[in-house]
Amino acid sequence: KWKAWRARGIEGLIDGRWMSKRDRESDDGNDKRMLLRAAEFYLDGSAPSKAECFRAAEQDAIKNGWARYRQRTVSGFLAKLPAAEKTFKRHGRERFDNKHEPYIQRSYASLKSNEIWQSDHCHLDIICRIGEKLDPRTGTLITQYSRPWLTTWLDVRSRKILAFRIRATDPDSGVILEVFRRACLAHGVPESVYTDNGKEYDARDWTGESKAERRQRRQEKPRSEAPFTGIYAMLGVRHRHANPYGARSKLIERWHRTLKEGFCRGWETYTGGNTVEKPERLAEMLAKDRVPTMDEVAGGDTGFDKWVELYNTTVHTGDAMNCTPDEAYAANLEKKRMASPQLLDQLLLRR
């Protein structure tokens, strides 16, 4: 390195192992302009491929008389760029924060049961027979197929599934109210809830005000107090939103992977989460009409309710666990705030 520095200065200290032998021999020691131009193209929000960046940089090198490099050398140079810089400039701040920014690991041992509940929706990766509809052209009934939606409430300390609902239609605030009511009747009222930023979790029913009204209130000087209306306030429940698109901040998002591997994969009409995961047998199962009904997926001997029962009674090895969710919930339940069924009906049942 000392000899390289004496001969070429600071350029001699640059790691040249990504360069081919031919490029090292032809390199004049200071003309890296083609490589730097390729990096400019590569660190763009449109996230171009390395091959596209090489071709664009090569055209500039030919036009301006710069030293030229082979595609393998340019690709090696781009691969050596800092990973954080590539993520930030190619994919944006959000992915950079989720992938590279430091974060505090939550300790579940300090939590109590019913201290924090989480809720979310997800598609089950299973094609079901959801009913029939009349074909207006032929006047005959045709079978309808779809991937059902699952709405779940989960206790963060114990990972216990408290209540759920499977249905064919898109989720809305009404189904969240229904499942939350079931969870409260069976397990009491939580101290706080942690949800995503979807409008169904931030509707007036829950908060007592719309998002526009809340923004306007927060801009007032002095800032006015939040209205003591809405389900959260009436039940004494604190509400927090998770970071947008931050799966790491929501335990229930990680539970969805457990759901996919433990429940969805066992069905013949499992679809996978994307086209890459899509099984080859799916088309055959659909052609043979070996498609389960919604009731079979939701109930029955192999349905979701039986799977949840098994999940809640199976030993988990996560942080502060080494027991079943049922055992963890019972062991860490210090107090159980109950609300009368009449109050829950008044607050949570849609009229």
PDB file of N, CA and C in Angstrom, residues 108 118 150 152-164 251-263 303-318 321 323-329:
ATOM      1  N   TYR A 108     -40.294  -8.169  25.665  1.00  0.00           N
ATOM      2  CA  TYR A 108     -41.651  -8.601  26.003  1.00  0.00           C
ATOM      3  C   TYR A 108     -41.777  -8.999  27.470  1.00  0.00           C
ATOM      4  N   GLN A 118     -52.748  -5.976  19.481  1.00  0.00           N
ATOM      5  CA  GLN A 118     -52.532  -5.578  18.093  1.00  0.00           C
ATOM      6  C   GLN A 118     -53.586  -6.217  17.203  1.00  0.00           C
ATOM      7  N   LEU A 150     -58.807 -12.410   6.644  1.00  0.00           N
ATOM      8  CA  LEU A 150     -58.754 -12.734   8.068  1.00  0.00           C
ATOM      9  C   LEU A 150     -58.504 -11.456   8.860  1.00  0.00           C
ATOM     10  N   THR A 152     -57.808 -10.204  12.819  1.00  0.00           N
ATOM     11  CA  THR A 152     -57.335 -10.822  14.058  1.00  0.00           C
ATOM     12  C   THR A 152     -56.996  -9.761  15.098  1.00  0.00           C
ATOM     13  N   TRP A 153     -57.253 -10.101  16.379  1.00  0.00           N
ATOM     14  CA  TRP A 153     -56.732  -9.339  17.522  1.00  0.00           C
ATOM     15  C   TRP A 153     -55.822 -10.273  18.313  1.00  0.00           C
ATOM     16  N   LEU A 154     -54.637  -9.760  18.687  1.00  0.00           N
ATOM     17  CA  LEU A 154     -53.589 -10.569  19.326  1.00  0.00           C
ATOM     18  C   LEU A 154     -53.062  -9.839  20.546  1.00  0.00           C
ATOM     19  N   ASP A 155     -52.793 -10.578  21.620  1.00  0.00           N
ATOM     20  CA  ASP A 155     -52.156 -10.017  22.817  1.00  0.00           C
ATOM     21  C   ASP A 155     -50.642 -10.065  22.645  1.00  0.00           C
ATOM     22  N   VAL A 156     -49.980  -8.914  22.764  1.00  0.00           N
ATOM     23  CA  VAL A 156     -48.558  -8.824  22.448  1.00  0.00           C
ATOM     24  C   VAL A 156     -47.706  -9.611  23.434  1.00  0.00           C
ATOM     25  N   ARG A 157     -48.007  -9.542  24.726  1.00  0.00           N
ATOM     26  CA  ARG A 157     -47.152 -10.215  25.714  1.00  0.00           C
ATOM     27  C   ARG A 157     -47.148 -11.723  25.523  1.00  0.00           C
ATOM     28  N   SER A 158     -48.286 -12.311  25.309  1.00  0.00           N
ATOM     29  CA  SER A 158     -48.375 -13.775  25.270  1.00  0.00           C
ATOM     30  C   SER A 158     -48.427 -14.343  23.852  1.00  0.00           C
ATOM     31  N   ARG A 159     -48.615 -13.467  22.831  1.00  0.00           N
ATOM     32  CA  ARG A 159     -48.813 -13.896  21.436  1.00  0.00           C
ATOM     33  C   ARG A 159     -50.105 -14.688  21.263  1.00  0.00           C
ATOM     34  N   LYS A 160     -50.995 -14.588  22.211  1.00  0.00           N
ATOM     35  CA  LYS A 160     -52.248 -15.338  22.169  1.00  0.00           C
ATOM     36  C   LYS A 160     -53.214 -14.695  21.173  1.00  0.00           C
ATOM     37  N   ILE A 161     -53.817 -15.520  20.323  1.00  0.00           N
ATOM     38  CA  ILE A 161     -54.864 -15.045  19.431  1.00  0.00           C
ATOM     39  C   ILE A 161     -56.148 -14.943  20.245  1.00  0.00           C
ATOM     40  N   LEU A 162     -56.681 -13.727  20.361  1.00  0.00           N
ATOM     41  CA  LEU A 162     -57.812 -13.471  21.239  1.00  0.00           C
ATOM     42  C   LEU A 162     -59.152 -13.651  20.523  1.00  0.00           C
ATOM     43  N   ALA A 163     -59.229 -13.223  19.295  1.00  0.00           N
ATOM     44  CA  ALA A 163     -60.467 -13.352  18.517  1.00  0.00           C
ATOM     45  C   ALA A 163     -60.127 -13.133  17.045  1.00  0.00           C
ATOM     46  N   PHE A 164     -60.971 -13.673  16.172  1.00  0.00           N
ATOM     47  CA  PHE A 164     -60.717 -13.538  14.739  1.00  0.00           C
ATOM     48  C   PHE A 164     -62.036 -13.665  13.983  1.00  0.00           C
ATOM     49  N   LEU A 251     -45.826  -6.989  15.808  1.00  0.00           N
ATOM     50  CA  LEU A 251     -45.687  -8.419  16.046  1.00  0.00           C
ATOM     51  C   LEU A 251     -46.655  -9.215  15.178  1.00  0.00           C
ATOM     52  N   ILE A 252     -47.851  -8.686  14.961  1.00  0.00           N
ATOM     53  CA  ILE A 252     -48.858  -9.450  14.232  1.00  0.00           C
ATOM     54  C   ILE A 252     -48.460  -9.651  12.772  1.00  0.00           C
ATOM     55  N   GLU A 253     -47.646  -8.738  12.207  1.00  0.00           N
ATOM     56  CA  GLU A 253     -47.156  -8.936  10.842  1.00  0.00           C
ATOM     57  C   GLU A 253     -46.257 -10.167  10.779  1.00  0.00           C
ATOM     58  N   ARG A 254     -45.442 -10.358  11.801  1.00  0.00           N
ATOM     59  CA  ARG A 254     -44.583 -11.551  11.835  1.00  0.00           C
ATOM     60  C   ARG A 254     -45.420 -12.806  12.085  1.00  0.00           C
ATOM     61  N   TRP A 255     -46.502 -12.657  12.845  1.00  0.00           N
ATOM     62  CA  TRP A 255     -47.389 -13.802  13.062  1.00  0.00           C
ATOM     63  C   TRP A 255     -48.035 -14.242  11.755  1.00  0.00           C
ATOM     64  N   HIS A 256     -48.251 -13.331  10.841  1.00  0.00           N
ATOM     65  CA  HIS A 256     -48.816 -13.695   9.543  1.00  0.00           C
ATOM     66  C   HIS A 256     -47.923 -14.685   8.809  1.00  0.00           C
ATOM     67  N   ARG A 257     -46.603 -14.617   8.992  1.00  0.00           N
ATOM     68  CA  ARG A 257     -45.706 -15.597   8.378  1.00  0.00           C
ATOM     69  C   ARG A 257     -45.916 -16.967   9.011  1.00  0.00           C
ATOM     70  N   THR A 258     -46.122 -16.994  10.340  1.00  0.00           N
ATOM     71  CA  THR A 258     -46.431 -18.257  11.011  1.00  0.00           C
ATOM     72  C   THR A 258     -47.737 -18.832  10.477  1.00  0.00           C
ATOM     73  N   LEU A 259     -48.725 -17.981  10.277  1.00  0.00           N
ATOM     74  CA  LEU A 259     -50.008 -18.402   9.718  1.00  0.00           C
ATOM     75  C   LEU A 259     -49.819 -19.013   8.333  1.00  0.00           C
ATOM     76  N   LYS A 260     -49.028 -18.371   7.519  1.00  0.00           N
ATOM     77  CA  LYS A 260     -48.806 -18.849   6.151  1.00  0.00           C
ATOM     78  C   LYS A 260     -48.143 -20.218   6.143  1.00  0.00           C
ATOM     79  N   GLU A 261     -47.086 -20.370   6.953  1.00  0.00           N
ATOM     80  CA  GLU A 261     -46.346 -21.628   6.964  1.00  0.00           C
ATOM     81  C   GLU A 261     -47.104 -22.734   7.695  1.00  0.00           C
ATOM     82  N   GLY A 262     -47.768 -22.383   8.782  1.00  0.00           N
ATOM     83  CA  GLY A 262     -48.388 -23.405   9.610  1.00  0.00           C
ATOM     84  C   GLY A 262     -49.781 -23.810   9.193  1.00  0.00           C
ATOM     85  N   PHE A 263     -50.523 -22.898   8.566  1.00  0.00           N
ATOM     86  CA  PHE A 263     -51.912 -23.191   8.223  1.00  0.00           C
ATOM     87  C   PHE A 263     -52.160 -23.218   6.720  1.00  0.00           C
ATOM     88  N   GLY A 303     -60.031 -26.855  10.165  1.00  0.00           N
ATOM     89  CA  GLY A 303     -60.258 -25.437   9.918  1.00  0.00           C
ATOM     90  C   GLY A 303     -59.412 -24.531  10.787  1.00  0.00           C
ATOM     91  N   PHE A 304     -59.587 -23.236  10.551  1.00  0.00           N
ATOM     92  CA  PHE A 304     -58.753 -22.242  11.221  1.00  0.00           C
ATOM     93  C   PHE A 304     -58.993 -22.197  12.717  1.00  0.00           C
ATOM     94  N   ASP A 305     -60.232 -22.393  13.155  1.00  0.00           N
ATOM     95  CA  ASP A 305     -60.479 -22.336  14.593  1.00  0.00           C
ATOM     96  C   ASP A 305     -59.743 -23.441  15.339  1.00  0.00           C
ATOM     97  N   LYS A 306     -59.652 -24.638  14.741  1.00  0.00           N
ATOM     98  CA  LYS A 306     -58.877 -25.714  15.358  1.00  0.00           C
ATOM     99  C   LYS A 306     -57.390 -25.391  15.341  1.00  0.00           C
ATOM    100  N   TRP A 307     -56.926 -24.765  14.258  1.00  0.00           N
ATOM    101  CA  TRP A 307     -55.511 -24.403  14.167  1.00  0.00           C
ATOM    102  C   TRP A 307     -55.156 -23.351  15.218  1.00  0.00           C
ATOM    103  N   VAL A 308     -56.035 -22.374  15.439  1.00  0.00           N
ATOM    104  CA  VAL A 308     -55.780 -21.353  16.469  1.00  0.00           C
ATOM    105  C   VAL A 308     -55.734 -21.997  17.847  1.00  0.00           C
ATOM    106  N   GLU A 309     -56.631 -22.942  18.084  1.00  0.00           N
ATOM    107  CA  GLU A 309     -56.624 -23.660  19.369  1.00  0.00           C
ATOM    108  C   GLU A 309     -55.296 -24.382  19.570  1.00  0.00           C
ATOM    109  N   LEU A 310     -54.795 -25.018  18.510  1.00  0.00           N
ATOM    110  CA  LEU A 310     -53.496 -25.686  18.589  1.00  0.00           C
ATOM    111  C   LEU A 310     -52.372 -24.679  18.771  1.00  0.00           C
ATOM    112  N   TYR A 311     -52.437 -23.567  18.053  1.00  0.00           N
ATOM    113  CA  TYR A 311     -51.404 -22.520  18.168  1.00  0.00           C
ATOM    114  C   TYR A 311     -51.335 -21.983  19.591  1.00  0.00           C
ATOM    115  N   ASN A 312     -52.480 -21.714  20.201  1.00  0.00           N
ATOM    116  CA  ASN A 312     -52.499 -21.134  21.548  1.00  0.00           C
ATOM    117  C   ASN A 312     -52.064 -22.121  22.627  1.00  0.00           C
ATOM    118  N   THR A 313     -52.016 -23.399  22.294  1.00  0.00           N
ATOM    119  CA  THR A 313     -51.628 -24.416  23.286  1.00  0.00           C
ATOM    120  C   THR A 313     -50.311 -25.098  22.926  1.00  0.00           C
ATOM    121  N   THR A 314     -49.546 -24.512  22.002  1.00  0.00           N
ATOM    122  CA  THR A 314     -48.244 -25.049  21.605  1.00  0.00           C
ATOM    123  C   THR A 314     -47.137 -24.189  22.201  1.00  0.00           C
ATOM    124  N   VAL A 315     -46.091 -24.813  22.711  1.00  0.00           N
ATOM    125  CA  VAL A 315     -44.988 -24.082  23.337  1.00  0.00           C
ATOM    126  C   VAL A 315     -44.265 -23.227  22.298  1.00  0.00           C
ATOM    127  N   HIS A 316     -44.045 -21.966  22.650  1.00  0.00           N
ATOM    128  CA  HIS A 316     -43.306 -21.033  21.805  1.00  0.00           C
ATOM    129  C   HIS A 316     -41.941 -20.772  22.439  1.00  0.00           C
ATOM    130  N   THR A 317     -40.955 -20.496  21.602  1.00  0.00           N
ATOM    131  CA  THR A 317     -39.592 -20.277  22.099  1.00  0.00           C
ATOM    132  C   THR A 317     -39.113 -18.846  21.872  1.00  0.00           C
ATOM    133  N   GLY A 318     -40.021 -17.904  21.657  1.00  0.00           N
ATOM    134  CA  GLY A 318     -39.635 -16.517  21.427  1.00  0.00           C
ATOM    135  C   GLY A 318     -39.214 -15.824  22.704  1.00  0.00           C
ATOM    136  N   MET A 321     -40.775 -16.340  26.432  1.00  0.00           N
ATOM    137  CA  MET A 321     -41.835 -17.330  26.269  1.00  0.00           C
ATOM    138  C   MET A 321     -41.437 -18.674  26.897  1.00  0.00           C
ATOM    139  N   CYS A 323     -43.158 -21.255  26.727  1.00  0.00           N
ATOM    140  CA  CYS A 323     -44.414 -21.790  27.223  1.00  0.00           C
ATOM    141  C   CYS A 323     -45.455 -21.551  26.135  1.00  0.00           C
ATOM    142  N   THR A 324     -46.668 -21.991  26.371  1.00  0.00           N
ATOM    143  CA  THR A 324     -47.716 -21.778  25.370  1.00  0.00           C
ATOM    144  C   THR A 324     -48.278 -20.364  25.521  1.00  0.00           C
ATOM    145  N   PRO A 325     -48.883 -19.808  24.471  1.00  0.00           N
ATOM    146  CA  PRO A 325     -49.536 -18.500  24.617  1.00  0.00           C
ATOM    147  C   PRO A 325     -50.610 -18.487  25.703  1.00  0.00           C
ATOM    148  N   ASP A 326     -51.369 -19.565  25.839  1.00  0.00           N
ATOM    149  CA  ASP A 326     -52.371 -19.619  26.901  1.00  0.00           C
ATOM    150  C   ASP A 326     -51.718 -19.515  28.276  1.00  0.00           C
ATOM    151  N   GLU A 327     -50.615 -20.240  28.483  1.00  0.00           N
ATOM    152  CA  GLU A 327     -49.920 -20.205  29.771  1.00  0.00           C
ATOM    153  C   GLU A 327     -49.309 -18.831  30.025  1.00  0.00           C
ATOM    154  N   ALA A 328     -48.703 -18.246  28.982  1.00  0.00           N
ATOM    155  CA  ALA A 328     -48.098 -16.922  29.141  1.00  0.00           C
ATOM    156  C   ALA A 328     -49.160 -15.871  29.446  1.00  0.00           C
ATOM    157  N   TYR A 329     -50.315 -15.983  28.806  1.00  0.00           N
ATOM    158  CA  TYR A 329     -51.392 -15.014  29.055  1.00  0.00           C
ATOM    159  C   TYR A 329     -51.878 -15.114  30.504  1.00  0.00           C
TER     160      TYR A 329
END
